[in-house]
């Protein structure tokens, strides 16, 4: 049954093509028009509110309409909004670059600004390739990426992605990427547990490197969490061993910290947990706290030096976007980074992560249709399954995650699913009461859905919930 549309919804559907959407779905479930945000809450045109448990696609760190960030943005807007970034610079960009170099692993001394996550990936891929071309390693023309990887939506980024939902239709346009089976701790082929394994699955990467290292310019990876694949989480040891392989086989190591950087995993950057330094680090999303598009690629002096020469040698890196290093975005990023320094944010994330884990394990740990609850830092995921013992997936065509998402919205909770995985990635300023609402509402919605679907009988005690 179709919902009656508001005037704004009608106008939206006349002209707006929404991202990551089958627009026909909007006939039955029209877009919710948001009028304002405050803290972890979004308010629609009818003043219904929704707890933003996904940080509006993983970008919001300190809440909507954060007074400190909003003031910094306003002040900058009345001074300088943007300037060309070739042969020009500005103080916010300089300060952000200095802070990023100080905060990231040792050796990442150069910062290249772009304007979104996919652009950052393109920059890193191009830089790595051009570096090898300019240092005599001209056979290195391919990249190695993991199965189930996601690195963005532009053609280069799609080429190193491994989620068919996003890149299958574009295969004729994509680069010839070497694929290695990635870690899957939920369905581990070695029957190991994340806390005790020795990352045996790294052998799949080494097999490809041993055969193709002379052709491979770089390996690209999402550290600790393959987010778009369903919040697939793996231990830091895998990263450590991957860094060793990159050194052994002389290929660059690109870490895509776009989704997990700036505290999401409980440390400022995910790769810190492995004690490693990559050759390239891609940052975006949380860099501006959810306010404006901005990304950055950090790399080493060694890479930079391969481009530094007289103009006539044509070794310059000429990648450029109009809004590279946008002044407003850099000023906001500067405020966000300063907040990390002044407000003890990492300790706050770790404490709230422990609280979220306790609530979630109590809520979901024994539900028969939950194969696993997993969490790193302040990122949690519920893997819904048909059979808890065998880990049999639920039928994708039923879109069960989507059905639960719609029901949760009616209860005031935004938990956009990844297939049949529901996840939490709330703003860091979420309160204990708001976190409990998030967990309790998710549990209630899951139980109600499965009761409708298959006649599940559930009491408030998980021990008395059965198919």
XYZ file of C-alpha atoms in Angstrom:
467
model
C 0.000 0.000 0.000
C 1.427 3.328 -1.064
C 1.975 6.069 1.490
C 0.452 9.482 0.939
C 3.232 11.810 -0.154
C 4.001 15.177 1.333
C 4.620 18.082 -1.018
C 8.390 17.824 -0.550
C 8.378 14.071 -1.163
C 6.413 14.611 -4.368
C 8.867 17.235 -5.578
C 11.812 15.033 -4.617
C 10.539 12.077 -6.629
C 9.929 14.265 -9.666
C 13.592 15.188 -10.037
C 15.990 13.597 -7.521
C 17.813 10.348 -8.332
C 18.996 9.004 -4.963
C 22.278 7.119 -4.450
C 22.518 3.396 -3.760
C 18.786 2.989 -4.350
C 16.353 1.200 -6.607
C 14.094 4.163 -7.224
C 11.065 1.931 -7.760
C 11.246 1.055 -4.038
C 10.400 4.680 -3.332
C 6.903 4.167 -4.725
C 6.076 2.110 -1.632
C 8.595 3.669 0.738
C 9.205 7.317 -0.182
C 12.266 9.249 1.007
C 12.079 10.723 4.484
C 12.637 14.469 4.220
C 14.889 15.606 7.060
C 14.526 19.171 8.266
C 17.064 19.340 11.085
C 19.532 17.357 13.138
C 20.542 17.562 16.775
C 23.054 15.276 18.445
C 22.358 11.692 17.366
C 18.845 12.568 16.165
C 17.443 13.472 12.747
C 14.043 15.205 12.563
C 11.751 14.943 9.550
C 9.277 17.469 8.177
C 6.574 16.106 10.500
C 8.926 16.367 13.499
C 9.308 12.614 13.808
C 12.784 11.834 15.048
C 15.206 9.032 14.162
C 18.302 7.956 16.045
C 21.100 8.011 13.467
C 22.745 4.694 14.342
C 24.772 4.693 11.102
C 26.210 8.217 11.453
C 24.641 9.163 8.110
C 26.785 6.736 6.114
C 29.613 6.553 8.640
C 30.633 10.204 8.536
C 29.232 11.876 11.654
C 31.451 11.748 14.727
C 30.311 14.425 17.156
C 26.611 14.710 16.413
C 24.473 16.726 14.037
C 24.591 20.521 14.356
C 27.562 20.305 16.696
C 27.979 23.823 18.122
C 31.767 23.854 18.033
C 32.084 22.584 14.464
C 29.214 24.742 13.227
C 30.823 27.849 14.699
C 34.155 27.076 13.040
C 32.412 26.612 9.695
C 30.459 29.843 10.060
C 33.528 31.863 11.000
C 35.489 30.529 8.038
C 32.630 31.161 5.593
C 32.833 34.880 6.269
C 36.607 34.926 5.717
C 37.450 32.635 2.782
C 35.254 29.907 1.331
C 37.571 28.477 -1.349
C 40.619 29.185 -3.427
C 42.375 27.397 -6.236
C 44.862 25.004 -4.645
C 47.476 24.928 -7.426
C 50.177 27.517 -6.648
C 47.976 28.764 -3.781
C 47.404 27.562 -0.241
C 45.673 28.609 2.969
C 46.231 28.232 6.694
C 43.501 25.632 7.399
C 44.981 23.210 4.847
C 48.494 23.745 6.166
C 47.404 23.103 9.750
C 45.374 20.018 8.823
C 48.347 18.579 6.927
C 50.623 19.202 9.914
C 48.196 17.528 12.300
C 47.643 14.520 10.049
C 51.377 13.949 9.700
C 51.760 14.165 13.475
C 48.869 11.768 14.166
C 49.399 9.059 11.553
C 52.085 6.318 11.618
C 55.713 7.375 11.236
C 56.933 8.046 7.728
C 53.729 9.468 6.268
C 55.047 12.987 5.755
C 53.245 14.207 2.631
C 49.525 15.010 2.322
C 47.560 15.251 -0.925
C 44.027 16.645 -0.569
C 41.056 15.433 -2.600
C 37.323 15.814 -2.108
C 35.811 12.391 -1.290
C 36.756 8.831 -0.457
C 36.659 7.451 -3.986
C 38.880 10.303 -5.141
C 41.391 9.459 -2.433
C 41.545 5.876 -3.680
C 42.089 7.068 -7.254
C 44.912 9.316 -6.062
C 46.654 6.488 -4.199
C 46.335 4.056 -7.113
C 47.636 6.590 -9.621
C 50.473 7.721 -7.370
C 51.631 4.162 -6.768
C 51.531 3.306 -10.465
C 53.305 6.494 -11.529
C 55.950 6.013 -8.834
C 56.884 2.629 -10.284
C 56.888 3.968 -13.842
C 59.273 6.735 -12.783
C 61.624 4.472 -10.845
C 62.219 1.936 -13.598
C 59.751 -0.755 -12.481
C 57.714 -0.565 -15.646
C 56.203 -4.058 -15.420
C 54.177 -3.059 -12.360
C 50.786 -2.228 -13.870
C 48.286 -4.179 -11.761
C 46.864 -3.995 -8.256
C 46.098 -6.750 -5.788
C 42.844 -6.542 -3.852
C 40.836 -8.830 -1.616
C 37.563 -10.565 -2.278
C 34.656 -8.654 -0.709
C 36.682 -5.433 -0.698
C 35.004 -2.071 -1.159
C 36.948 1.074 -2.008
C 34.471 3.395 -3.713
C 32.403 3.949 -6.828
C 34.699 5.546 -9.419
C 36.183 3.227 -12.034
C 39.591 2.781 -10.443
C 38.028 2.252 -7.026
C 35.509 -0.213 -8.456
C 38.377 -2.067 -10.120
C 39.906 -2.902 -6.747
C 36.520 -3.545 -5.155
C 35.228 -7.071 -4.791
C 31.523 -6.674 -4.033
C 29.681 -7.678 -7.186
C 26.586 -5.686 -6.276
C 28.541 -2.523 -7.031
C 30.966 -3.434 -9.810
C 29.643 -6.447 -11.732
C 27.855 -4.446 -14.435
C 30.988 -2.347 -15.071
C 33.452 -5.236 -15.461
C 34.197 -4.475 -19.152
C 35.440 -1.027 -18.084
C 37.567 -2.039 -15.115
C 41.279 -2.627 -14.554
C 42.728 -6.132 -14.585
C 43.049 -6.612 -10.835
C 44.676 -9.595 -9.124
C 42.291 -11.093 -6.548
C 43.176 -12.887 -3.343
C 40.693 -14.482 -0.987
C 40.258 -12.212 2.001
C 39.758 -13.060 5.672
C 36.362 -14.401 6.747
C 36.392 -14.949 10.484
C 32.687 -15.831 10.674
C 33.022 -18.627 8.121
C 36.744 -19.313 8.536
C 38.000 -21.973 6.072
C 40.553 -23.035 8.718
C 37.955 -23.317 11.509
C 39.951 -20.861 13.616
C 38.797 -18.174 16.039
C 39.839 -14.498 15.619
C 41.386 -14.287 19.079
C 43.675 -17.278 18.691
C 44.407 -17.747 14.995
C 47.734 -16.988 13.325
C 46.092 -15.401 10.276
C 46.609 -18.517 8.160
C 44.392 -16.964 5.500
C 47.266 -14.652 4.597
C 48.527 -17.578 2.517
C 45.980 -16.690 -0.166
C 47.638 -13.294 -0.592
C 51.145 -14.756 -0.592
C 50.187 -17.257 -3.284
C 49.171 -14.402 -5.577
C 52.178 -12.265 -4.693
C 54.632 -15.072 -5.299
C 53.229 -15.496 -8.812
C 52.525 -11.895 -9.776
C 54.691 -9.573 -7.641
C 56.687 -8.343 -10.626
C 53.428 -7.097 -12.147
C 51.835 -5.704 -8.970
C 52.256 -2.079 -7.989
C 50.296 -2.151 -4.715
C 47.992 -4.067 -2.409
C 44.981 -2.151 -1.131
C 43.055 -3.138 1.975
C 40.436 -1.925 4.457
C 42.161 -2.398 7.821
C 40.325 -4.531 10.434
C 36.847 -4.150 8.890
C 35.591 -4.828 5.370
C 32.690 -2.484 5.875
C 30.460 -2.642 2.789
C 30.896 -6.430 2.628
C 28.869 -6.690 5.830
C 31.202 -5.355 8.523
C 33.494 -8.384 8.150
C 36.069 -8.060 10.929
C 39.494 -9.646 11.234
C 42.431 -9.444 13.687
C 45.363 -6.977 13.525
C 47.823 -9.837 12.984
C 46.541 -10.164 9.418
C 47.580 -6.563 8.724
C 50.986 -7.097 10.295
C 51.672 -10.118 8.131
C 50.405 -8.296 5.052
C 52.821 -5.434 5.696
C 55.645 -7.978 5.874
C 54.614 -9.481 2.542
C 54.496 -6.071 0.865
C 58.050 -5.389 1.989
C 59.227 -8.857 0.959
C 57.761 -8.619 -2.546
C 58.402 -4.889 -3.137
C 54.811 -3.752 -3.576
C 53.203 -0.705 -2.030
C 50.793 -1.122 0.869
C 47.699 1.110 0.597
C 45.406 1.244 3.633
C 41.887 2.510 3.034
C 41.010 4.056 6.411
C 38.116 6.006 4.909
C 35.422 4.220 6.930
C 37.452 3.154 9.963
C 39.769 6.098 10.555
C 39.369 8.744 13.245
C 38.579 6.472 16.139
C 35.984 4.060 14.767
C 37.949 0.943 15.743
C 38.943 2.235 19.180
C 42.269 3.695 18.076
C 42.694 6.839 16.030
C 43.585 4.734 12.986
C 42.910 1.031 12.566
C 46.413 0.165 11.367
C 47.800 1.363 14.718
C 46.504 -1.864 16.257
C 48.921 -3.836 14.083
C 51.829 -1.483 14.763
C 52.426 -0.923 11.055
C 53.086 1.991 8.725
C 51.672 1.804 5.187
C 53.039 3.447 2.068
C 49.732 5.219 1.468
C 46.865 6.031 3.820
C 43.490 7.171 2.450
C 41.260 9.244 4.742
C 37.817 10.819 4.397
C 34.352 10.442 6.037
C 35.094 11.291 9.685
C 37.815 13.758 8.706
C 35.240 16.568 8.716
C 32.929 15.050 11.308
C 30.172 14.608 8.740
C 29.988 18.240 7.654
C 31.656 18.604 4.254
C 33.332 16.429 1.588
C 37.092 16.197 2.011
C 39.684 13.472 1.710
C 43.412 13.148 2.097
C 46.080 10.729 0.930
C 49.211 10.506 3.034
C 52.407 9.018 1.675
C 56.133 8.848 2.280
C 59.087 11.027 1.359
C 60.322 8.170 -0.797
C 57.190 8.289 -2.948
C 57.196 12.089 -3.063
C 60.833 12.216 -4.163
C 60.074 10.147 -7.276
C 57.864 13.016 -8.522
C 60.106 15.904 -7.465
C 62.102 17.079 -10.491
C 62.354 19.771 -13.147
C 59.060 20.401 -14.908
C 60.425 19.276 -18.259
C 60.902 15.718 -16.997
C 57.078 15.422 -16.818
C 57.267 13.622 -13.495
C 54.756 15.842 -11.703
C 51.584 14.342 -10.266
C 48.996 16.331 -12.216
C 45.846 14.873 -10.653
C 43.563 17.796 -9.769
C 39.961 18.412 -8.732
C 38.391 21.859 -8.573
C 37.575 21.594 -4.869
C 40.827 19.978 -3.758
C 41.808 21.393 -0.376
C 38.567 23.345 -0.024
C 39.024 25.983 2.651
C 35.705 25.443 4.423
C 36.218 21.691 4.584
C 39.787 22.081 5.834
C 38.692 24.499 8.559
C 36.069 21.997 9.718
C 38.633 19.174 9.616
C 40.985 21.281 11.705
C 38.282 21.707 14.334
C 37.541 17.976 14.329
C 41.211 17.084 14.794
C 41.528 19.654 17.563
C 38.528 18.097 19.318
C 40.307 14.746 19.294
C 43.255 16.388 21.023
C 41.272 18.337 23.607
C 38.283 16.145 24.491
C 39.786 12.721 25.284
C 37.797 11.216 22.423
C 39.615 7.880 22.092
C 39.015 6.982 25.748
C 35.366 7.927 25.294
C 35.060 5.659 22.242
C 36.669 2.742 24.055
C 34.389 3.114 27.072
C 31.264 3.422 24.957
C 32.378 0.508 22.829
C 32.605 -1.711 25.906
C 29.127 -0.618 26.975
C 27.693 -1.243 23.507
C 29.253 -4.711 23.396
C 27.745 -5.637 26.763
C 24.275 -4.430 25.762
C 24.439 -6.087 22.356
C 25.681 -9.456 23.592
C 22.902 -9.560 26.166
C 20.344 -8.633 23.514
C 21.464 -10.707 20.533
C 23.833 -13.365 21.830
C 21.269 -16.166 22.062
C 18.757 -15.291 19.349
C 18.426 -18.291 16.998
C 18.407 -16.159 13.850
C 21.585 -14.269 14.847
C 24.639 -16.164 13.663
C 27.052 -13.744 15.269
C 27.324 -10.382 16.933
C 30.765 -8.917 16.262
C 32.307 -5.617 17.215
C 35.484 -3.582 16.874
C 35.615 -0.256 18.673
C 32.304 1.505 18.142
C 31.302 -0.590 15.118
C 28.950 -3.492 15.791
C 27.288 -5.935 13.388
C 24.512 -8.516 13.651
C 24.763 -11.332 11.102
C 21.265 -12.707 10.512
C 21.186 -16.345 9.400
C 18.678 -19.046 8.532
C 20.413 -21.547 10.808
C 22.586 -20.557 13.747
C 24.433 -23.882 13.895
C 25.263 -24.240 10.194
C 25.511 -20.470 9.549
C 23.289 -20.935 6.495
C 22.575 -17.488 5.019
C 19.063 -16.147 4.751
C 17.653 -15.894 1.208
C 18.927 -12.626 -0.258
C 15.819 -12.223 -2.402
C 13.682 -11.768 0.719
C 15.628 -8.601 1.601
C 15.170 -9.314 5.282
C 17.625 -6.638 6.378
C 15.685 -4.089 4.345
C 12.382 -5.203 5.877
C 13.797 -4.811 9.384
C 15.255 -1.430 8.433
C 11.815 -0.143 7.403
C 10.216 -1.404 10.591
C 12.944 0.148 12.735
C 12.416 3.524 11.082
C 8.772 3.398 12.146
C 10.070 3.053 15.714
C 12.465 6.000 15.369
C 15.711 4.155 14.587
C 17.895 4.414 11.478
C 19.890 1.176 10.993
C 20.506 0.911 7.252
C 21.425 -2.749 6.536
C 24.133 -4.361 4.427
C 22.178 -7.226 2.939
C 21.158 -9.329 5.937
C 23.693 -7.737 8.245
C 22.435 -5.011 10.571
C 25.089 -2.748 12.004
C 25.671 0.032 14.494
C 28.083 2.871 13.848
C 26.664 5.690 15.985
C 28.104 9.152 16.556
C 30.596 9.160 19.411
C 28.432 11.466 21.527
C 25.630 8.891 21.881
C 24.439 8.694 25.499
C 23.893 5.506 27.499
C 20.119 5.925 27.257
C 20.303 6.499 23.507
C 22.528 3.456 23.100
C 20.070 1.337 25.051
C 17.234 2.599 22.844
C 19.286 1.663 19.774
C 19.957 -1.878 21.006
C 16.518 -2.521 22.496
C 14.670 -1.219 19.440
C 16.802 -3.325 17.117
C 16.146 -6.456 19.166
C 12.424 -5.745 19.356
C 12.226 -5.156 15.616
C 14.174 -8.309 14.744
C 12.009 -10.453 17.000
C 8.779 -8.993 15.673
C 9.869 -9.509 12.081
C 10.798 -13.158 12.534
C 7.615 -13.781 14.475
C 5.645 -12.489 11.488
C 7.820 -14.362 8.990
C 8.055 -17.814 10.471
C 5.952 -17.971 13.581
C 8.813 -17.394 15.983
C 7.652 -17.382 19.591
C 9.718 -14.978 21.669
C 9.514 -13.774 25.244
C 11.645 -10.987 26.641
C 14.063 -13.680 27.790
C 16.252 -14.756 24.865
C 16.397 -18.269 26.321
C 12.695 -18.653 25.463
C 12.928 -17.585 21.833
C 12.731 -20.418 19.330
C 11.744 -21.258 15.780
